[in-house]
């Protein structure tokens, strides 16, 4: 019996047809009360890029993805304890962090930020991954 739940499983040969990859991955994993969310970028779950050349718009889409994945795992944004943000240009720091801040107002996670030479696709300007811990006895709000 699995000890954790895999959310939105996929294979990289379908997701990245422009690359010679064949890896089985998922967008998030819930292990007990902890949720690990894969790095999210400015691409929606149908594979459409949002915000070509616009780091703020890409961040908004990435955070929309994070929110949805956490909800699918039975969690929400308030449970985030750690974020890691990757930028391809340090000049993107303000628009990216301002957008993340809108989504995480009042949450107070720890945060690591990195500037890297590139991300997995040339059009991606930023990426964010998160870890969330669901409190014991927490119940998601009814829709």
XYZ file of C-alpha atoms in Angstrom:
143
model
C 0.000 0.000 0.000
C 1.462 3.401 -0.969
C 2.486 5.669 1.888
C 1.922 8.801 -0.163
C -0.304 10.182 -2.905
C 1.014 11.301 -6.285
C -0.914 14.169 -7.871
C -1.092 14.809 -11.628
C 1.279 12.097 -12.787
C 2.833 12.556 -16.232
C 5.630 11.377 -18.477
C 8.170 13.856 -19.799
C 8.024 12.466 -23.350
C 4.452 13.821 -23.543
C 5.135 17.068 -21.681
C 8.390 17.977 -23.418
C 8.177 16.558 -26.958
C 11.037 18.852 -28.018
C 13.424 16.906 -25.748
C 14.490 13.250 -25.665
C 13.158 12.465 -22.202
C 11.125 9.560 -20.833
C 10.710 10.086 -17.089
C 7.671 9.347 -14.929
C 6.996 12.326 -12.645
C 4.128 14.085 -10.906
C 3.247 17.672 -10.056
C 2.917 17.107 -6.306
C 3.292 14.404 -3.672
C 1.445 14.231 -0.375
C 3.376 12.209 2.184
C 1.425 12.109 5.423
C 0.663 15.746 6.251
C 3.448 17.119 4.052
C 2.895 18.240 0.459
C 5.824 18.715 -1.914
C 4.990 20.727 -5.035
C 7.192 20.389 -8.097
C 8.685 23.566 -9.520
C 5.930 25.591 -11.162
C 6.447 28.009 -14.044
C 4.289 30.274 -16.199
C 2.708 27.338 -18.011
C -0.830 26.165 -17.271
C -1.735 22.488 -16.902
C -2.692 22.311 -20.584
C 0.870 23.279 -21.524
C 0.141 26.879 -22.591
C 2.720 29.493 -21.633
C 1.261 32.553 -19.916
C 3.250 35.785 -20.023
C 5.927 35.356 -22.661
C 8.700 37.755 -21.612
C 6.756 38.893 -18.501
C 8.128 37.563 -15.182
C 5.169 38.885 -13.149
C 2.589 37.187 -15.385
C 4.568 33.941 -15.319
C 4.705 34.124 -11.519
C 0.959 34.687 -11.317
C 0.381 31.524 -13.382
C 2.924 29.566 -11.334
C 1.168 30.572 -8.104
C -2.216 29.705 -9.594
C -0.767 26.237 -10.285
C 0.648 25.961 -6.744
C -2.743 26.863 -5.261
C -4.556 24.298 -7.403
C -2.064 21.524 -6.646
C -2.213 22.176 -2.917
C -6.009 22.065 -3.027
C -5.902 18.789 -4.969
C -3.661 17.450 -2.179
C -6.169 18.524 0.492
C -4.174 21.582 1.527
C -4.059 25.292 0.777
C -1.623 28.196 0.453
C -1.736 28.927 4.197
C 0.069 25.631 4.850
C 3.202 26.581 2.893
C 6.287 26.433 5.103
C 9.071 26.744 2.478
C 9.448 28.281 -0.954
C 12.347 28.132 -3.367
C 12.291 30.646 -6.207
C 14.557 30.485 -9.244
C 15.107 33.527 -11.487
C 17.097 33.707 -14.716
C 17.791 37.411 -14.194
C 18.226 39.253 -10.871
C 16.252 42.198 -12.321
C 13.139 39.971 -12.134
C 13.352 39.793 -8.345
C 10.939 42.639 -7.589
C 8.081 41.687 -9.944
C 8.375 37.999 -9.044
C 8.549 38.497 -5.277
C 5.810 41.144 -5.337
C 3.498 38.646 -7.063
C 4.422 35.783 -4.720
C 3.833 38.153 -1.803
C 0.257 38.811 -2.963
C -0.495 35.081 -2.857
C 1.264 34.426 0.471
C 0.243 37.520 2.458
C 0.086 36.528 6.141
C 1.606 33.056 5.570
C 5.236 33.831 6.575
C 7.063 30.855 4.988
C 10.824 30.566 4.908
C 12.147 31.402 1.474
C 15.210 30.713 -0.630
C 15.852 32.648 -3.820
C 18.362 31.733 -6.484
C 19.518 33.284 -9.729
C 20.374 30.573 -12.246
C 21.742 30.695 -15.778
C 18.691 28.976 -17.292
C 15.588 26.915 -16.576
C 14.282 23.819 -18.372
C 12.736 25.743 -21.281
C 14.149 28.977 -22.762
C 10.859 30.910 -22.415
C 10.648 30.315 -18.640
C 11.819 33.329 -16.624
C 11.094 32.003 -13.133
C 10.193 28.841 -11.272
C 8.918 28.254 -7.742
C 8.569 25.090 -5.701
C 6.961 24.815 -2.290
C 6.592 22.539 0.692
C 3.412 22.669 2.758
C 2.519 20.980 6.044
C -1.157 20.351 6.712
C -2.133 20.853 10.364
C -3.560 17.821 12.179
C -7.375 17.739 12.121
C -7.547 20.355 9.327
C -10.494 20.078 6.961
C -10.566 21.875 3.589
C -13.361 24.393 3.103
C -16.377 23.084 1.232
C -16.714 24.530 -2.274
